[in-house]
Short mmCIF file of C-alpha atoms in Angstrom, two decimals:
data_model
loop_
_atom_site.label_atom_id
_atom_site.label_comp_id
_atom_site.label_asym_id
_atom_site.label_seq_id
_atom_site.Cartn_x
_atom_site.Cartn_y
_atom_site.Cartn_z
CA MET A 28 17.16 -18.76 -47.83
CA ARG A 29 16.22 -21.16 -50.67
CA ASP A 30 19.33 -22.97 -49.94
CA ALA A 31 18.34 -23.34 -46.42
CA LEU A 32 15.02 -24.57 -47.22
CA SER A 33 16.46 -27.30 -49.67
CA LEU A 34 18.64 -28.42 -47.10
CA VAL A 35 15.91 -28.85 -44.46
CA ILE A 36 13.86 -30.75 -46.92
CA HIS A 37 16.90 -33.00 -47.74
CA TYR A 38 17.54 -33.71 -44.01
CA PHE A 39 13.66 -34.27 -43.36
CA GLY A 40 13.72 -36.65 -46.40
CA ALA A 41 16.79 -38.69 -44.88
CA SER A 42 14.85 -38.77 -41.54
CA ILE A 43 11.54 -39.95 -42.85
CA ARG A 44 13.38 -42.62 -45.01
CA SER A 45 15.32 -43.79 -41.99
CA GLN A 46 12.21 -44.16 -39.83
CA MET A 47 10.42 -45.90 -42.80
CA GLN A 48 12.81 -48.84 -42.50
CA TYR A 49 11.04 -49.92 -39.30
CA LYS A 50 7.47 -49.80 -40.43
CA ALA A 51 5.91 -52.06 -37.81
CA SER A 52 7.85 -50.40 -34.91
CA LEU A 53 6.68 -46.91 -36.45
CA LEU A 54 3.20 -47.98 -36.53
CA LEU A 55 3.29 -49.25 -33.17
CA LEU A 56 4.87 -46.20 -31.69
CA THR A 57 2.49 -43.99 -33.33
CA LEU A 58 -0.45 -45.91 -31.97
CA ALA A 59 1.28 -45.80 -28.54
CA HIS A 60 1.65 -42.12 -28.80
CA LEU A 61 -1.79 -41.85 -29.92
CA ALA A 62 -3.21 -43.53 -26.71
CA ALA A 63 -0.77 -41.78 -24.54
CA THR A 64 -2.22 -38.41 -25.78
CA GLY A 65 -5.74 -39.94 -25.84
CA MET A 66 -5.56 -40.75 -22.31
CA ASP A 67 -5.65 -36.94 -21.63
CA LEU A 68 -8.90 -36.66 -23.72
CA LEU A 69 -10.48 -39.48 -22.12
CA GLY A 70 -9.58 -38.22 -18.52
CA LEU A 71 -11.04 -35.01 -19.54
CA ALA A 72 -14.31 -36.75 -20.68
CA VAL A 73 -14.28 -38.81 -17.34
CA LEU A 74 -14.08 -35.71 -15.29
CA PHE A 75 -16.85 -33.85 -17.24
CA GLN A 76 -19.29 -36.87 -17.02
CA HIS A 77 -18.79 -36.72 -13.21
CA PHE A 78 -18.76 -33.10 -12.67
CA GLY A 79 -20.82 -31.73 -15.45
CA GLN A 80 -19.33 -28.69 -16.26
CA LEU A 81 -16.10 -26.85 -15.33
CA ARG A 82 -16.88 -23.17 -14.06
CA GLY A 83 -19.23 -22.46 -16.86
CA TRP A 84 -17.34 -24.28 -19.70
CA SER A 85 -18.60 -27.36 -21.33
CA LEU A 86 -16.64 -30.44 -22.33
CA ALA A 87 -16.98 -29.35 -26.28
CA GLU A 88 -15.53 -25.89 -25.41
CA VAL A 89 -12.73 -27.19 -23.41
CA ALA A 90 -11.99 -29.69 -26.25
CA ILE A 91 -11.55 -26.65 -28.57
CA PHE A 92 -8.63 -25.54 -26.07
CA TYR A 93 -7.44 -29.10 -25.94
CA GLY A 94 -7.17 -29.43 -29.73
CA LEU A 95 -5.49 -25.97 -30.49
CA THR A 96 -2.83 -26.38 -27.79
CA ASN A 97 -1.98 -30.15 -28.89
CA ALA A 98 -2.03 -29.26 -32.54
CA ALA A 99 0.49 -26.48 -31.81
CA PHE A 100 2.71 -28.63 -29.70
CA SER A 101 2.94 -31.69 -31.85
CA LEU A 102 4.10 -29.53 -34.62
CA ALA A 103 6.76 -27.76 -32.46
CA ASP A 104 7.64 -31.44 -31.16
CA ALA A 105 8.12 -32.68 -34.59
CA VAL A 106 10.99 -30.53 -35.37
CA GLY A 107 12.14 -29.98 -31.70
CA THR A 108 13.54 -33.43 -31.11
CA GLY A 109 17.02 -32.28 -31.94
CA PHE A 110 16.80 -29.52 -29.33
CA ASP A 111 15.25 -31.98 -26.86
CA ARG A 112 18.28 -34.31 -27.13
CA PHE A 113 20.73 -31.57 -27.22
CA GLY A 114 22.32 -32.40 -23.88
CA THR A 115 23.73 -35.70 -24.90
CA LEU A 116 25.06 -34.04 -28.02
CA VAL A 117 27.04 -31.25 -25.89
CA LYS A 118 27.94 -34.29 -23.42
CA SER A 119 29.54 -36.33 -26.31
CA GLY A 120 31.26 -33.49 -27.79
CA GLY A 121 29.15 -34.11 -31.04
CA PHE A 122 28.10 -30.54 -31.21
CA ASP A 123 31.60 -29.34 -32.44
CA ARG A 124 30.55 -31.26 -35.70
CA LEU A 125 27.84 -29.11 -36.33
CA LEU A 126 29.82 -26.03 -35.72
CA LEU A 127 32.03 -27.11 -38.39
CA ARG A 128 29.49 -26.87 -41.01
CA PRO A 129 28.71 -23.69 -42.94
CA ARG A 130 25.08 -23.43 -41.85
CA ALA A 131 23.46 -22.09 -38.73
CA THR A 132 23.48 -24.68 -35.80
CA ALA A 133 19.88 -23.86 -35.11
CA LEU A 134 18.94 -24.98 -38.38
CA GLN A 135 20.80 -28.13 -38.50
CA LEU A 136 19.22 -29.16 -35.16
CA ALA A 137 15.68 -28.49 -36.16
CA ALA A 138 16.35 -30.42 -39.36
CA GLN A 139 17.81 -33.17 -37.64
CA GLU A 140 14.88 -35.26 -37.28
CA LEU A 141 11.10 -35.17 -38.32
CA THR A 142 9.62 -37.39 -35.84
CA LEU A 143 6.89 -39.06 -37.50
CA ARG A 144 5.18 -40.65 -34.56
CA ARG A 145 4.15 -37.27 -33.19
CA ALA A 146 1.52 -37.31 -36.06
CA GLY A 147 -0.47 -39.33 -33.35
CA ARG A 148 -0.91 -36.29 -31.27
CA LEU A 149 -1.69 -33.99 -34.28
CA LEU A 150 -4.06 -36.49 -35.62
CA GLN A 151 -6.12 -36.71 -32.43
CA ALA A 152 -5.98 -32.76 -31.66
CA LEU A 153 -7.48 -32.25 -35.06
CA LEU A 154 -10.13 -34.88 -34.51
CA ALA A 155 -10.93 -33.26 -31.20
CA LEU A 156 -11.31 -29.81 -32.99
CA VAL A 157 -13.56 -31.33 -35.67
CA VAL A 158 -15.86 -33.22 -33.22
CA ALA A 159 -16.04 -30.42 -30.70
CA SER A 160 -16.79 -27.89 -33.67
CA GLY A 161 -19.72 -30.11 -34.61
CA TRP A 162 -20.96 -30.53 -31.31
CA LEU A 163 -20.87 -26.70 -30.57
CA GLY A 164 -22.31 -25.90 -34.04
CA LEU A 165 -19.19 -23.70 -34.44
CA ARG A 166 -19.23 -21.78 -37.79
CA TRP A 167 -15.51 -21.55 -38.94
CA THR A 168 -15.91 -18.39 -41.02
CA PHE A 169 -12.63 -17.27 -42.78
CA PRO A 170 -11.61 -14.84 -40.28
CA LYS A 171 -11.92 -17.66 -37.58
CA LEU A 172 -10.19 -20.13 -39.69
CA ALA A 173 -7.34 -17.69 -40.17
CA LEU A 174 -7.05 -16.89 -36.51
CA GLY A 175 -7.32 -20.46 -35.53
CA ALA A 176 -4.20 -21.24 -37.98
CA ALA A 177 -2.42 -18.24 -36.67
CA ALA A 178 -3.03 -19.28 -32.91
CA VAL A 179 -1.74 -22.89 -33.90
CA ALA A 180 1.42 -21.27 -35.58
CA GLY A 181 2.08 -18.84 -33.00
CA ALA A 182 1.82 -21.31 -30.27
CA ALA A 183 3.93 -23.82 -32.25
CA CYS A 184 6.59 -21.07 -32.36
CA LEU A 185 6.45 -20.45 -28.73
CA PHE A 186 6.76 -24.13 -27.82
CA ALA A 187 9.71 -24.35 -30.24
CA GLY A 188 11.07 -21.32 -28.43
CA LEU A 189 10.85 -23.09 -25.01
CA LEU A 190 12.60 -26.30 -26.47
CA ILE A 191 15.34 -23.94 -27.76
CA ILE A 192 15.95 -22.28 -24.39
CA GLN A 193 15.91 -25.61 -22.78
CA ALA A 194 18.59 -26.56 -25.14
CA THR A 195 20.34 -23.24 -24.65
CA LEU A 196 20.84 -23.91 -20.93
CA ALA A 197 22.70 -27.05 -21.69
CA PHE A 198 25.61 -24.80 -23.02
CA TRP A 199 26.29 -23.95 -19.47
CA THR A 200 25.11 -27.05 -17.44
CA THR A 201 26.15 -29.60 -20.00
CA GLU A 202 22.99 -31.46 -18.77
CA SER A 203 19.49 -31.30 -20.34
CA LEU A 204 17.33 -29.79 -17.57
CA GLU A 205 14.46 -32.11 -16.79
CA VAL A 206 12.76 -29.06 -14.92
CA MET A 207 12.09 -27.38 -18.22
CA ASN A 208 9.62 -29.94 -18.97
CA THR A 209 7.22 -28.37 -16.62
CA MET A 210 7.17 -25.47 -19.14
CA THR A 211 6.87 -27.71 -22.39
CA TYR A 212 4.76 -30.76 -21.42
CA GLY A 213 3.47 -28.91 -18.37
CA GLY A 214 2.31 -26.01 -20.66
CA VAL A 215 0.40 -28.25 -22.95
CA GLN A 216 -1.31 -30.02 -20.01
CA ALA A 217 -2.23 -26.88 -18.46
CA PHE A 218 -3.55 -25.27 -21.56
CA GLN A 219 -5.88 -28.08 -22.47
CA TYR A 220 -8.13 -26.15 -20.11
CA PRO A 221 -9.10 -22.45 -20.22
CA VAL A 222 -6.40 -20.71 -18.13
CA THR A 223 -9.20 -18.93 -15.95
CA ILE A 224 -9.42 -21.97 -13.79
CA TYR A 225 -5.95 -21.68 -12.38
CA ASP A 226 -4.70 -19.70 -9.43
CA GLN A 227 -3.45 -16.32 -10.03
CA TRP A 228 0.33 -16.95 -9.63
CA PHE A 229 -0.04 -19.64 -12.24
CA ARG A 230 -1.86 -17.53 -14.65
CA LYS A 231 0.76 -14.80 -14.34
CA VAL A 232 3.56 -17.33 -15.03
CA PHE A 233 2.00 -18.39 -18.20
CA THR A 234 0.83 -14.75 -19.22
CA TYR A 235 3.87 -12.71 -18.69
CA MET A 236 7.06 -15.22 -18.28
CA VAL A 237 5.80 -18.02 -20.83
CA PRO A 238 2.98 -16.18 -22.70
CA LEU A 239 1.14 -19.58 -23.60
CA ALA A 240 -2.32 -17.56 -22.40
CA LEU A 241 -1.80 -15.20 -25.23
CA THR A 242 -1.42 -17.98 -27.91
CA CYS A 243 -3.70 -20.50 -26.51
CA TYR A 244 -6.39 -18.81 -24.51
CA TYR A 245 -7.35 -15.41 -25.90
CA PRO A 246 -7.72 -16.71 -29.65
CA VAL A 247 -9.78 -19.34 -28.61
CA LEU A 248 -12.09 -16.94 -26.65
CA ALA A 249 -12.41 -15.00 -29.70
CA ILE A 250 -13.34 -18.07 -31.90
CA LEU A 251 -15.76 -19.09 -29.37
CA GLU A 252 -17.12 -15.63 -29.24
CA ARG A 253 -16.96 -15.59 -25.46
CA ALA A 254 -16.13 -12.50 -23.13
CA ASP A 255 -13.16 -12.93 -21.29
CA PRO A 256 -14.22 -13.90 -17.53
CA LEU A 257 -10.97 -11.97 -16.59
CA GLY A 258 -12.02 -8.69 -18.35
CA GLY A 259 -9.65 -8.63 -21.14
CA PRO A 260 -10.70 -6.65 -24.29
CA PRO A 261 -12.29 -8.54 -27.11
CA TRP A 262 -9.87 -7.55 -29.70
CA LEU A 263 -6.86 -9.15 -27.75
CA GLY A 264 -7.46 -12.46 -29.11
CA TRP A 265 -6.94 -11.36 -32.69
CA LEU A 266 -3.49 -9.86 -32.01
CA SER A 267 -2.00 -12.01 -29.32
CA PRO A 268 -0.93 -14.86 -31.56
CA LEU A 269 1.87 -12.85 -32.64
CA VAL A 270 3.82 -12.92 -29.48
CA GLY A 271 4.46 -16.51 -30.43
CA PRO A 272 7.00 -15.82 -33.25
CA LEU A 273 8.47 -13.03 -31.05
CA PHE A 274 9.00 -15.34 -28.29
CA GLY A 275 10.53 -17.85 -30.62
CA GLY A 276 12.69 -14.98 -32.02
CA ALA A 277 14.10 -14.21 -28.73
CA ALA A 278 14.83 -17.67 -27.87
CA LEU A 279 17.05 -17.94 -31.15
CA LEU A 280 18.83 -14.67 -30.04
CA LEU A 281 19.46 -16.43 -26.77
CA TRP A 282 20.64 -19.49 -28.61
CA ARG A 283 23.22 -17.41 -30.53
CA TYR A 284 24.34 -15.70 -27.32
CA GLY A 285 24.74 -19.28 -25.67
CA GLU A 286 26.60 -20.65 -28.55
CA ARG A 287 29.48 -18.11 -28.25
CA HIS A 288 29.94 -19.46 -24.51
CA TYR A 289 30.10 -22.87 -25.71
CA CYS A 290 33.03 -24.87 -24.50
CA SER A 291 33.49 -28.13 -25.81
CA THR A 292 33.82 -31.14 -23.59
CA GLY A 293 36.23 -32.57 -25.83
CA SER A 294 35.61 -35.82 -28.21
CA MET B 16 18.03 -72.39 0.42
CA ILE B 17 19.78 -69.83 2.60
CA ALA B 18 22.39 -69.31 0.10
CA THR B 19 19.83 -68.82 -2.71
CA ALA B 20 17.94 -66.19 -0.47
CA GLN B 21 21.49 -64.45 0.08
CA ALA B 22 22.03 -64.27 -3.75
CA TYR B 23 18.49 -62.60 -4.12
CA ALA B 24 19.28 -60.26 -1.38
CA ALA B 25 22.68 -59.36 -2.79
CA ALA B 26 21.12 -58.67 -6.29
CA TRP B 27 18.39 -56.48 -4.44
CA GLY B 28 21.23 -54.62 -2.35
CA ALA B 29 23.27 -53.92 -5.27
CA ARG B 30 20.44 -52.60 -7.27
CA PHE B 31 19.01 -50.48 -4.67
CA ARG B 32 22.63 -48.75 -3.88
CA ALA B 33 23.08 -48.20 -7.68
CA SER B 34 19.78 -46.22 -8.11
CA LEU B 35 20.49 -44.11 -5.04
CA GLN B 36 23.50 -42.67 -6.60
CA TYR B 37 21.36 -40.42 -8.97
CA ARG B 38 20.33 -37.66 -6.47
CA ALA B 39 20.41 -34.77 -8.96
CA ALA B 40 18.15 -36.46 -11.32
CA ALA B 41 15.67 -37.30 -8.30
CA LEU B 42 15.71 -33.60 -7.34
CA ALA B 43 14.91 -32.43 -10.80
CA GLY B 44 12.19 -35.10 -10.96
CA MET B 45 10.66 -33.95 -7.75
CA ALA B 46 10.46 -30.28 -8.87
CA THR B 47 8.67 -31.46 -11.92
CA GLN B 48 6.17 -33.89 -9.88
CA LEU B 49 5.50 -30.96 -7.61
CA PHE B 50 4.31 -28.76 -10.68
CA TRP B 51 2.28 -31.66 -11.93
CA GLY B 52 0.59 -32.20 -8.68
CA LEU B 53 -0.08 -28.52 -7.99
CA MET B 54 -1.65 -28.23 -11.48
CA ARG B 55 -3.79 -31.48 -11.02
CA ILE B 56 -5.19 -30.09 -7.72
CA MET B 57 -5.97 -26.64 -9.22
CA VAL B 58 -7.91 -28.47 -12.07
CA LEU B 59 -9.69 -30.76 -9.76
CA ALA B 60 -10.51 -27.97 -7.29
CA ALA B 61 -12.02 -26.06 -10.09
CA PHE B 62 -14.18 -28.90 -10.86
CA TYR B 63 -15.15 -29.23 -7.17
CA ARG B 64 -16.11 -25.46 -7.32
CA SER B 65 -18.38 -25.95 -10.27
CA THR B 66 -20.89 -28.25 -8.57
CA THR B 67 -22.83 -28.68 -5.42
CA ALA B 68 -23.43 -32.35 -5.54
CA PRO B 69 -21.81 -34.20 -2.66
CA GLN B 70 -18.50 -35.71 -3.75
CA PRO B 71 -17.05 -39.45 -3.04
CA MET B 72 -14.23 -37.56 -1.34
CA SER B 73 -13.86 -34.23 0.32
CA VAL B 74 -11.30 -31.55 -0.97
CA GLU B 75 -8.71 -32.25 1.48
CA GLN B 76 -8.80 -35.97 0.60
CA MET B 77 -8.52 -35.38 -2.99
CA VAL B 78 -5.55 -33.08 -2.32
CA GLY B 79 -3.95 -35.99 -0.48
CA TYR B 80 -4.86 -38.44 -3.11
CA VAL B 81 -3.23 -36.46 -5.84
CA TRP B 82 0.05 -35.99 -3.82
CA LEU B 83 0.06 -39.71 -3.15
CA GLY B 84 -0.40 -40.27 -6.88
CA GLN B 85 2.74 -38.14 -7.51
CA ALA B 86 4.69 -39.81 -4.64
CA LEU B 87 3.91 -43.32 -6.03
CA LEU B 88 4.47 -42.40 -9.65
CA MET B 89 7.54 -44.63 -10.14
CA MET B 90 5.37 -47.55 -8.88
CA GLN B 91 3.50 -47.68 -12.21
CA PRO B 92 4.63 -50.45 -14.28
CA TRP B 93 5.46 -47.88 -17.20
CA TYR B 94 8.72 -47.74 -15.46
CA ILE B 95 10.69 -51.14 -15.86
CA ASP B 96 14.29 -51.83 -14.92
CA ARG B 97 16.07 -50.72 -18.03
CA GLU B 98 19.03 -53.20 -17.57
CA ILE B 99 16.66 -56.15 -17.95
CA LEU B 100 15.23 -54.80 -21.07
CA GLU B 101 18.62 -54.32 -22.47
CA GLU B 102 19.37 -57.75 -21.41
CA VAL B 103 16.70 -59.14 -23.64
CA ALA B 104 17.55 -56.90 -26.39
CA SER B 105 21.29 -57.43 -26.49
CA GLY B 106 21.41 -61.21 -25.86
CA GLN B 107 22.81 -60.79 -22.46
CA VAL B 108 20.09 -62.68 -21.10
CA ALA B 109 22.01 -65.95 -22.16
CA TYR B 110 24.30 -65.30 -19.29
CA GLN B 111 21.51 -64.65 -16.76
CA LEU B 112 20.14 -68.04 -17.92
CA LEU B 113 23.63 -69.76 -17.26
CA ARG B 114 23.27 -68.60 -13.49
CA PRO B 115 22.08 -70.98 -10.97
CA LEU B 116 19.23 -68.62 -10.13
CA ASP B 117 15.57 -68.78 -11.19
CA LEU B 118 15.59 -65.93 -13.96
CA HIS B 119 11.91 -64.97 -13.14
CA ALA B 120 12.58 -64.52 -9.40
CA HIS B 121 15.76 -62.72 -10.13
CA TRP B 122 14.03 -60.32 -12.26
CA VAL B 123 11.23 -59.66 -10.02
CA CYS B 124 13.62 -59.06 -7.08
CA ARG B 125 15.83 -56.57 -9.09
CA ASP B 126 12.82 -54.71 -10.37
CA MET B 127 11.47 -54.54 -6.95
CA ALA B 128 14.76 -53.07 -5.64
CA ASN B 129 14.86 -50.46 -8.40
CA ARG B 130 11.02 -49.58 -7.82
CA ALA B 131 11.48 -49.38 -4.08
CA SER B 132 14.35 -47.01 -4.19
CA ALA B 133 12.95 -44.87 -7.09
CA VAL B 134 9.60 -44.47 -5.23
CA LEU B 135 11.64 -43.85 -1.84
CA LEU B 136 13.86 -41.22 -3.17
CA ARG B 137 10.83 -39.39 -4.83
CA ALA B 138 8.35 -39.91 -2.20
CA VAL B 139 9.92 -38.81 0.85
CA PRO B 140 11.07 -35.40 -0.08
CA LEU B 141 7.88 -34.82 -2.27
CA CYS B 142 5.67 -35.61 0.91
CA ILE B 143 7.80 -33.40 3.19
CA VAL B 144 7.44 -30.57 0.75
CA ALA B 145 3.93 -31.19 0.01
CA GLY B 146 3.07 -31.71 3.62
CA MET B 147 4.85 -28.31 4.68
CA PHE B 148 3.29 -26.09 1.92
CA PHE B 149 0.73 -27.84 -0.23
CA GLY B 150 -1.86 -29.24 1.85
CA LEU B 151 -0.93 -32.87 2.27
CA GLU B 152 -2.13 -34.11 5.63
CA ALA B 153 -1.02 -36.97 7.76
CA PRO B 154 -3.35 -40.01 7.61
CA PRO B 155 -6.44 -39.55 9.92
CA SER B 156 -5.42 -42.63 12.16
CA TRP B 157 -2.82 -45.09 12.79
CA GLY B 158 -5.02 -47.90 11.37
CA ALA B 159 -5.26 -45.84 8.13
CA ALA B 160 -1.52 -45.39 8.01
CA ALA B 161 -0.94 -49.15 8.48
CA ALA B 162 -3.38 -50.04 5.80
CA PHE B 163 -1.57 -47.75 3.61
CA ALA B 164 1.82 -49.17 4.23
CA ILE B 165 0.50 -52.87 3.79
CA THR B 166 -1.24 -52.11 0.47
CA THR B 167 1.89 -50.04 -0.90
CA LEU B 168 4.16 -52.93 -0.27
CA LEU B 169 1.73 -55.43 -1.76
CA ALA B 170 1.35 -52.98 -4.56
CA LEU B 171 5.24 -52.98 -4.98
CA ALA B 172 5.28 -56.72 -5.45
CA VAL B 173 2.32 -56.76 -7.92
CA ALA B 174 3.87 -54.05 -10.00
CA SER B 175 7.29 -55.84 -10.35
CA THR B 176 5.78 -59.15 -11.26
CA LEU B 177 3.62 -57.35 -13.74
CA ALA B 178 6.97 -55.68 -15.13
CA ALA B 179 8.75 -59.00 -15.36
CA ALA B 180 5.83 -60.33 -17.38
CA VAL B 181 6.15 -57.42 -19.66
CA ALA B 182 9.92 -57.96 -19.95
CA VAL B 183 9.35 -61.49 -20.97
CA ALA B 184 6.87 -60.34 -23.57
CA THR B 185 9.55 -58.21 -24.98
CA MET B 186 11.41 -61.38 -25.95
CA TRP B 187 9.09 -61.75 -28.68
CA THR B 188 9.08 -58.09 -29.97
CA ILE B 189 12.63 -57.14 -29.42
CA SER B 190 11.94 -53.58 -29.41
CA SER B 191 9.85 -53.12 -26.28
CA LEU B 192 9.03 -49.56 -26.56
CA GLY B 193 5.58 -49.85 -28.05
CA VAL B 194 4.29 -52.59 -25.56
CA ARG B 195 5.70 -50.63 -22.78
CA GLN B 196 4.15 -47.31 -23.68
CA ILE B 197 0.70 -49.04 -24.17
CA VAL B 198 0.91 -50.82 -20.88
CA GLY B 199 2.15 -47.75 -19.10
CA THR B 200 -0.57 -45.62 -20.53
CA VAL B 201 -3.27 -47.96 -19.49
CA ALA B 202 -1.75 -48.26 -16.20
CA MET B 203 -1.61 -44.67 -15.59
CA MET B 204 -5.30 -44.08 -16.52
CA LEU B 205 -6.71 -47.04 -14.44
CA SER B 206 -4.47 -46.59 -11.35
CA GLY B 207 -6.15 -43.07 -10.70
CA VAL B 208 -3.02 -41.26 -11.41
CA VAL B 209 -4.83 -39.19 -14.00
CA VAL B 210 -8.28 -38.99 -12.71
CA PRO B 211 -9.21 -40.49 -9.28
CA LEU B 212 -10.95 -43.69 -9.80
CA ALA B 213 -13.90 -42.50 -7.74
CA PHE B 214 -14.84 -40.01 -10.45
CA PHE B 215 -15.12 -42.82 -13.00
CA PRO B 216 -18.79 -43.72 -14.14
CA PRO B 217 -20.48 -46.01 -11.79
CA TRP B 218 -20.91 -48.79 -14.05
CA SER B 219 -16.98 -49.06 -14.57
CA HIS B 220 -16.30 -49.40 -10.98
CA PRO B 221 -16.75 -53.30 -10.61
CA ILE B 222 -14.28 -53.54 -13.42
CA VAL B 223 -11.77 -51.04 -12.53
CA GLN B 224 -11.62 -51.97 -8.88
CA ASN B 225 -10.92 -55.71 -9.74
CA LEU B 226 -7.79 -54.90 -12.03
CA PRO B 227 -4.38 -55.05 -10.52
CA PHE B 228 -3.70 -51.15 -11.49
CA ALA B 229 -6.27 -49.76 -8.80
CA LEU B 230 -3.90 -51.43 -6.19
CA MET B 231 -0.76 -49.38 -7.36
CA MET B 232 -2.36 -46.00 -6.55
CA ASP B 233 -6.09 -45.88 -5.82
CA VAL B 234 -6.22 -48.21 -2.97
CA PRO B 235 -3.10 -47.02 -0.99
CA GLY B 236 -4.19 -43.50 -1.82
CA ARG B 237 -7.83 -43.93 -0.33
CA PHE B 238 -6.74 -45.81 2.78
CA TYR B 239 -4.19 -42.98 3.30
CA THR B 240 -6.60 -40.14 3.23
CA GLY B 241 -9.36 -42.12 4.99
CA ALA B 242 -11.55 -42.18 1.87
CA LEU B 243 -11.48 -45.87 2.32
CA PRO B 244 -12.32 -47.49 5.81
CA ILE B 245 -9.85 -49.93 7.16
CA SER B 246 -12.52 -52.70 7.24
CA ALA B 247 -12.23 -52.95 3.45
CA LEU B 248 -8.48 -54.09 4.06
CA PRO B 249 -9.20 -57.85 4.01
CA LEU B 250 -10.93 -57.60 0.75
CA GLU B 251 -8.11 -55.38 -0.93
CA LEU B 252 -5.45 -57.79 0.47
CA LEU B 253 -7.20 -60.70 -1.05
CA ARG B 254 -7.52 -59.10 -4.46
CA GLY B 255 -3.88 -58.04 -4.20
CA LEU B 256 -2.77 -61.55 -3.49
CA ALA B 257 -4.90 -63.03 -5.97
CA TRP B 258 -3.26 -60.94 -8.78
CA LEU B 259 0.34 -61.44 -7.36
CA ALA B 260 -0.43 -65.27 -7.86
CA ILE B 261 -1.98 -64.83 -11.20
CA LEU B 262 0.95 -62.53 -12.40
CA THR B 263 3.51 -64.70 -11.08
CA ILE B 264 2.18 -68.08 -12.69
CA GLY B 265 1.38 -66.30 -15.90
CA GLY B 266 4.89 -64.55 -16.00
CA ARG B 267 6.64 -67.91 -15.34
CA TRP B 268 4.50 -69.76 -17.91
CA LEU B 269 5.36 -67.09 -20.51
CA LEU B 270 8.98 -67.26 -19.62
CA ALA B 271 9.14 -70.99 -19.88
CA ARG B 272 7.41 -70.65 -23.25
CA ALA B 273 9.91 -67.95 -24.34
CA LYS B 274 12.95 -70.19 -23.26
CA ARG B 275 11.95 -73.08 -25.53
CA ARG B 276 11.94 -70.83 -28.59
CA LEU B 277 14.68 -68.48 -27.58
CA VAL B 278 17.06 -67.29 -30.24
CA ILE B 279 19.95 -65.28 -28.76
CA GLN B 280 21.06 -62.62 -31.31
CA GLY B 281 24.90 -62.04 -31.72
CA GLY B 282 27.61 -64.07 -30.74
#
């Protein structure tokens, strides 16, 4: 375990050093990333200035949803780059190299790159959380802070699980499936809003199939101390982030299963 | 004169046929866009249900507008012919300069071919599916359809001229990713893909409507749905042609300057 951790730190160090070689480029890319994700927030603000409120939710409340979901995704995304590009690794036969090394392949992929420019999204998510909290006069007591951190961690595990599943499918298809982006990037986009505004089929998909509602919606309700308009029990938000690690773990099991079915494309 | 025109037409045709080869990618892209479109419609519909104030477009018009935004997604200048950018980065552009063709016109032509095929590949199936199942209606009149077609063609030309100008700008920066991402992000926001321009605050309308980005989605979209009367066509054409002229002259001027200080990398 300690061995694995030091390996990850070693990999990340190499990745950061290599990105630091192009400082100006890194800065520009981070800024571009900040602008791109900032557009979502700007879009949110534009809609609220026109319509005033969204089914009883204010802009500040929605910004809490926005901040939490984006913080979680940026964390998953930073370590998920290896999985995101996995299709090309299978296609080129480069995955064989990973198999030869005496460490778990999932670990090697996760450690492959720590994408620094993703910090743009994280920064902006945290900023949204701070500003919205001030606006709402939200008091971050210790239990709430712990719940917020747990929700971010849980959702990050869930997003990482999605990236792993996306990569796992490449064992069979050799091609990275762009359709899976609807669950990852689509999920982030969808959960910038409270899930109650969506149609029932959509809510069901994101509660039972990809349980983002449990990590990104119910905990926020508990933090905002709002009753669930859909009639969920008030304690739900305090437990539901746990589903994130479960989902991530299941994705890892699936990964192991897929790995055994891997058939090299040759070098 | 005819020979030159034939050369451009050949470049156009070759590009168009090459892009049509990637049908599977187009299909996956379409599924993704259907998902995004549905999500956007659900969010906007929820906003519509949150207010009783009269809106600049009806719900049906909003649905059509969102689907057209998805259909015309590849029209946005965040998408630039990759080969052109690679030519600049790799120094291949030197060969292009040796050809007895005008480089700027050649680039615009190729980009237009690429853009047109990308838009058609996605727009036609998307509009059929959205029309059958997801509430996209036919234009209210033949006049509206014609205004839509004319402004879309003009938008294609303006987008490609803008893309060529961005490609020239990358001659200074070598890595174009940062510049492209920023231009793309701004374009997405100001073309109405993220939020319909009608919902922007009133003070911003004179600015936003006079920028070339509005033409790339908002104007054709509003003509199609009937939110913009056909009598507005001359003004929109005038604006579009003015931008076409400005961007052509600007792009050529930039290219002339770039050529004077061009350093080809590699041997």
